[in-house]
CSV table of C-alpha atoms in Angstrom, one decimal:
chain,number,residue,atom,x,y,z
A,1,UNK,CA,-8.0,5.4,-5.2
A,2,UNK,CA,-6.8,9.0,-5.4
A,3,UNK,CA,-3.2,10.4,-7.1
A,4,UNK,CA,-1.6,13.7,-7.0
A,5,UNK,CA,1.2,14.4,-9.9
A,6,UNK,CA,3.4,17.3,-8.8
A,7,UNK,CA,5.2,17.7,-12.5
A,8,UNK,CA,8.1,19.8,-11.5
A,9,UNK,CA,10.4,18.3,-9.1
A,10,UNK,CA,12.4,21.4,-8.8
A,11,UNK,CA,11.6,25.2,-9.9
A,12,UNK,CA,14.2,28.2,-9.5
A,13,UNK,CA,13.0,31.4,-9.5
A,14,UNK,CA,14.7,35.3,-8.8
A,15,UNK,CA,13.6,37.1,-6.0
A,16,UNK,CA,10.5,39.2,-6.5
A,17,UNK,CA,9.6,37.2,-9.7
A,18,UNK,CA,6.2,35.6,-9.8
A,19,UNK,CA,6.0,31.9,-9.3
A,20,UNK,CA,3.5,28.9,-10.4
A,21,UNK,CA,4.1,25.0,-8.8
A,22,UNK,CA,1.9,22.6,-10.6
A,23,UNK,CA,-0.5,20.0,-9.1
A,24,UNK,CA,-2.6,17.8,-10.6
A,25,UNK,CA,-4.8,14.7,-9.3
A,26,UNK,CA,-6.6,12.0,-10.2
A,27,UNK,CA,-10.2,10.7,-8.5
A,28,UNK,CA,-13.0,9.0,-9.2
A,29,UNK,CA,-14.9,11.0,-6.5
A,30,UNK,CA,-15.0,14.6,-5.1
A,31,UNK,CA,-12.0,15.8,-3.6
A,32,UNK,CA,-10.8,17.9,-1.3
A,33,UNK,CA,-7.2,19.6,-2.1
A,34,UNK,CA,-4.6,21.0,0.0
A,35,UNK,CA,-1.0,22.8,-0.4
A,36,UNK,CA,1.4,22.1,2.6
A,37,UNK,CA,5.1,23.8,2.8
A,38,UNK,CA,8.4,22.2,4.6
A,39,UNK,CA,11.3,24.3,5.6
A,40,UNK,CA,14.5,22.7,6.1
A,41,UNK,CA,15.0,19.9,8.8
A,42,UNK,CA,10.9,21.1,9.6
A,43,UNK,CA,7.4,18.9,9.2
A,44,UNK,CA,4.7,20.2,7.1
A,45,UNK,CA,2.4,23.4,7.8
A,46,UNK,CA,-0.5,23.7,5.8
A,47,UNK,CA,-0.4,26.5,3.3
A,48,UNK,CA,-4.3,26.5,2.1
A,49,UNK,CA,-6.8,24.1,1.2
A,50,UNK,CA,-9.6,24.1,-1.1
A,51,UNK,CA,-13.1,22.2,0.5
A,52,UNK,CA,-15.7,23.6,-1.6
A,53,UNK,CA,-17.0,27.2,-2.9
A,54,UNK,CA,-14.6,29.8,-4.4
A,55,UNK,CA,-12.2,27.7,-6.5
A,56,UNK,CA,-9.6,30.9,-5.9
A,57,UNK,CA,-8.2,29.8,-2.2
A,58,UNK,CA,-6.1,32.5,-0.9
A,59,UNK,CA,-3.5,31.2,1.8
A,60,UNK,CA,-0.4,31.7,4.0
A,61,UNK,CA,2.3,34.3,3.1
A,62,UNK,CA,1.0,35.4,-0.4
A,63,UNK,CA,0.2,32.2,-1.7
A,64,UNK,CA,-3.0,31.1,-3.9
A,65,UNK,CA,-4.1,28.4,-5.6
A,66,UNK,CA,-7.3,27.7,-8.0
A,67,UNK,CA,-8.8,24.4,-8.4
A,68,UNK,CA,-9.8,23.5,-11.7
A,69,UNK,CA,-12.2,20.7,-12.0
A,70,UNK,CA,-12.3,20.1,-15.7
A,71,UNK,CA,-8.4,20.2,-15.9
A,72,UNK,CA,-8.3,18.0,-12.2
A,73,UNK,CA,-5.4,20.9,-11.2
A,74,UNK,CA,-4.8,22.4,-8.0
A,75,UNK,CA,-1.7,25.4,-9.4
A,76,UNK,CA,-0.1,27.2,-6.5
A,77,UNK,CA,0.8,30.5,-7.2
A,78,UNK,CA,2.4,33.7,-5.5
A,79,UNK,CA,2.7,36.9,-7.5
A,80,UNK,CA,6.4,37.9,-5.8
A,81,UNK,CA,8.7,35.3,-4.3
A,82,UNK,CA,11.1,36.2,-1.2
A,83,UNK,CA,14.0,34.6,-0.4
A,84,UNK,CA,12.4,33.2,2.6
A,85,UNK,CA,9.8,31.1,0.2
A,86,UNK,CA,12.9,28.6,-0.2
A,87,UNK,CA,11.1,25.6,0.6
A,88,UNK,CA,9.5,22.2,-0.4
A,89,UNK,CA,5.9,22.2,-1.4
A,90,UNK,CA,3.2,19.2,-1.3
A,91,UNK,CA,0.1,19.1,-3.1
A,92,UNK,CA,-2.6,17.0,-1.1
A,93,UNK,CA,-5.8,15.2,-2.1
A,94,UNK,CA,-8.2,13.6,0.1
A,95,UNK,CA,-11.6,12.2,-1.2
A,96,UNK,CA,-15.0,13.0,-0.2
A,97,UNK,CA,-15.8,9.9,1.1
A,98,UNK,CA,-12.3,8.8,2.8
A,99,UNK,CA,-11.4,11.9,4.6
A,100,UNK,CA,-9.4,10.4,7.2
A,101,UNK,CA,-6.5,10.2,4.9
A,102,UNK,CA,-4.0,12.4,2.8
A,103,UNK,CA,-2.3,11.1,-0.7
A,104,UNK,CA,1.0,13.5,-1.1
A,105,UNK,CA,2.5,14.3,-4.0
A,106,UNK,CA,6.0,13.7,-4.5
A,107,UNK,CA,6.9,17.7,-3.7
A,108,UNK,CA,8.5,20.5,-5.6
A,109,UNK,CA,11.7,22.3,-4.2
A,110,UNK,CA,11.1,26.1,-4.7
A,111,UNK,CA,14.6,27.5,-4.6
A,112,UNK,CA,14.7,31.6,-4.7
A,113,UNK,CA,17.8,33.3,-5.7
A,114,UNK,CA,18.8,36.7,-4.9
B,1,UNK,CA,0.3,25.3,22.5
B,2,UNK,CA,3.3,22.7,22.4
B,3,UNK,CA,3.0,21.2,18.9
B,4,UNK,CA,3.5,17.6,18.2
B,5,UNK,CA,6.9,16.4,19.5
B,6,UNK,CA,9.1,13.7,18.2
B,7,UNK,CA,12.0,12.2,19.4
B,8,UNK,CA,14.7,11.6,18.7
B,9,UNK,CA,15.7,14.4,16.3
B,10,UNK,CA,18.3,12.0,14.5
B,11,UNK,CA,19.0,8.3,14.8
B,12,UNK,CA,22.1,6.3,13.1
B,13,UNK,CA,22.2,2.8,14.2
B,14,UNK,CA,23.4,-0.1,12.8
B,15,UNK,CA,21.3,-3.3,10.4
B,16,UNK,CA,19.4,-5.1,12.5
B,17,UNK,CA,18.9,-3.4,15.6
B,18,UNK,CA,15.8,-2.4,17.1
B,19,UNK,CA,14.3,1.2,16.2
B,20,UNK,CA,12.0,2.7,18.5
B,21,UNK,CA,10.8,6.5,17.1
B,22,UNK,CA,8.5,8.0,19.6
B,23,UNK,CA,5.3,11.0,19.1
B,24,UNK,CA,3.5,13.1,21.8
B,25,UNK,CA,0.4,14.6,19.4
B,26,UNK,CA,-1.2,17.7,20.3
B,27,UNK,CA,-3.3,17.2,23.6
B,28,UNK,CA,-6.8,16.9,22.5
B,29,UNK,CA,-6.2,15.9,19.0
B,30,UNK,CA,-8.3,12.4,18.5
B,31,UNK,CA,-6.3,11.4,14.9
B,32,UNK,CA,-2.6,10.5,15.1
B,33,UNK,CA,-0.6,9.5,11.6
B,34,UNK,CA,2.6,8.1,11.2
B,35,UNK,CA,4.3,9.5,7.7
B,36,UNK,CA,7.8,8.3,6.0
B,37,UNK,CA,9.2,10.3,3.5
B,38,UNK,CA,12.1,9.4,1.1
B,39,UNK,CA,13.6,11.1,-1.8
B,40,UNK,CA,12.5,7.9,-4.1
B,41,UNK,CA,8.8,7.6,-2.6
B,42,UNK,CA,8.2,11.3,-1.3
B,43,UNK,CA,5.9,11.3,1.7
B,44,UNK,CA,4.0,7.9,2.8
B,45,UNK,CA,1.2,7.3,5.0
B,46,UNK,CA,2.2,4.0,6.8
B,47,UNK,CA,-0.5,3.8,9.4
B,48,UNK,CA,-2.9,6.4,11.5
B,49,UNK,CA,-5.1,5.9,14.8
B,50,UNK,CA,-8.6,7.4,16.0
B,51,UNK,CA,-8.5,7.6,19.6
B,52,UNK,CA,-5.8,5.3,20.3
B,53,UNK,CA,-7.1,2.5,17.6
B,54,UNK,CA,-5.2,2.1,14.6
B,55,UNK,CA,-7.6,2.7,11.6
B,56,UNK,CA,-5.3,1.6,8.8
B,57,UNK,CA,-2.0,0.1,8.5
B,58,UNK,CA,-2.1,-0.7,4.7
B,59,UNK,CA,0.7,1.2,4.4
B,60,UNK,CA,2.9,-0.4,6.6
B,61,UNK,CA,6.0,-1.6,4.4
B,62,UNK,CA,6.2,-5.1,6.3
B,63,UNK,CA,5.9,-7.3,9.5
B,64,UNK,CA,9.3,-5.6,10.8
B,65,UNK,CA,7.2,-2.2,11.4
B,66,UNK,CA,4.9,-2.0,14.1
B,67,UNK,CA,3.0,0.8,15.7
B,68,UNK,CA,1.5,1.5,19.0
B,69,UNK,CA,-0.6,3.8,20.9
B,70,UNK,CA,-1.3,3.5,24.5
B,71,UNK,CA,-2.8,6.3,25.5
B,72,UNK,CA,-3.8,9.7,24.1
B,73,UNK,CA,-0.5,11.4,24.6
B,74,UNK,CA,1.9,8.7,23.3
B,75,UNK,CA,2.7,6.6,20.0
B,76,UNK,CA,5.8,4.7,19.0
B,77,UNK,CA,6.8,3.3,15.8
B,78,UNK,CA,9.2,0.5,15.9
B,79,UNK,CA,11.3,-1.4,13.6
B,80,UNK,CA,13.0,-4.8,14.0
B,81,UNK,CA,15.3,-5.7,12.7
B,82,UNK,CA,16.3,-2.4,10.8
B,83,UNK,CA,17.7,-2.3,7.3
B,84,UNK,CA,19.5,0.8,5.6
B,85,UNK,CA,16.6,0.6,2.9
B,86,UNK,CA,14.7,2.0,6.0
B,87,UNK,CA,16.4,5.0,6.4
B,88,UNK,CA,14.4,8.0,6.0
B,89,UNK,CA,12.3,10.5,8.0
B,90,UNK,CA,9.6,9.6,9.9
B,91,UNK,CA,6.9,12.4,10.6
B,92,UNK,CA,4.4,12.2,13.1
B,93,UNK,CA,0.8,14.0,12.6
B,94,UNK,CA,-2.2,14.6,14.8
B,95,UNK,CA,-5.5,16.6,14.3
B,96,UNK,CA,-9.1,16.6,15.7
B,97,UNK,CA,-11.6,14.9,14.6
B,98,UNK,CA,-11.0,14.8,10.4
B,99,UNK,CA,-7.6,15.7,8.8
B,100,UNK,CA,-9.5,19.4,8.7
B,101,UNK,CA,-12.9,20.6,8.8
B,102,UNK,CA,-12.4,24.0,8.9
B,103,UNK,CA,-9.2,25.3,11.0
B,104,UNK,CA,-8.5,21.6,11.5
B,105,UNK,CA,-5.5,20.6,9.9
B,106,UNK,CA,-3.0,17.9,10.4
B,107,UNK,CA,-0.4,19.2,12.5
B,108,UNK,CA,3.3,17.9,12.1
B,109,UNK,CA,6.2,17.2,14.2
B,110,UNK,CA,9.9,18.1,12.7
B,111,UNK,CA,10.4,14.3,12.1
B,112,UNK,CA,12.9,12.0,13.0
B,113,UNK,CA,15.7,11.3,10.7
B,114,UNK,CA,16.5,7.7,10.7
B,115,UNK,CA,20.1,6.4,9.2
B,116,UNK,CA,20.7,2.5,9.3
B,117,UNK,CA,24.2,1.6,8.5
């Protein structure tokens, strides 16, 4: 079975600073990886996904993530954050043989301060 | 594209009452998912349907929970009787084919915030 660990429940950062949100996964088979963002009182929106190919994935709103198979990680980064990036971010995994289901991490709350 | 529509947005009711949450998926989507989000447990998949048929309900917490999808444009999640520990935000999501071959991610509704007193 797969599992996802988001190491930080909250990440405070000042506007225009870089940020990294950490995600580690566990699986005995090949996986697909995702980052979703949830703004207050809204549902989740897909930021980016890794299916195959290049390990560096670019998503919407200037975010990118790098798949590292040896470290079983899929950390999310942005070089310069905005106030509007304040939200909850979820890492999710789906295994290669059971792609119907997504397993979500517990989320990381990114708080951007002026 | 209207997106996934959930109703009600907020529900407050007393313990023991029946609660019905509703979801209208995006037209043409084959998969529908129900999730529950709490501070303690994060986002949990409760059940999902493919072409109106329940595929996996292993995440449904207990017999008090039931879900139906009578047609391709409507699904309900029912809790009877409700308990305070059921308080959470319940999300519905839909997708075309699987969760997301290229450009086919799960689309989430805005959720129903349920409070059981």
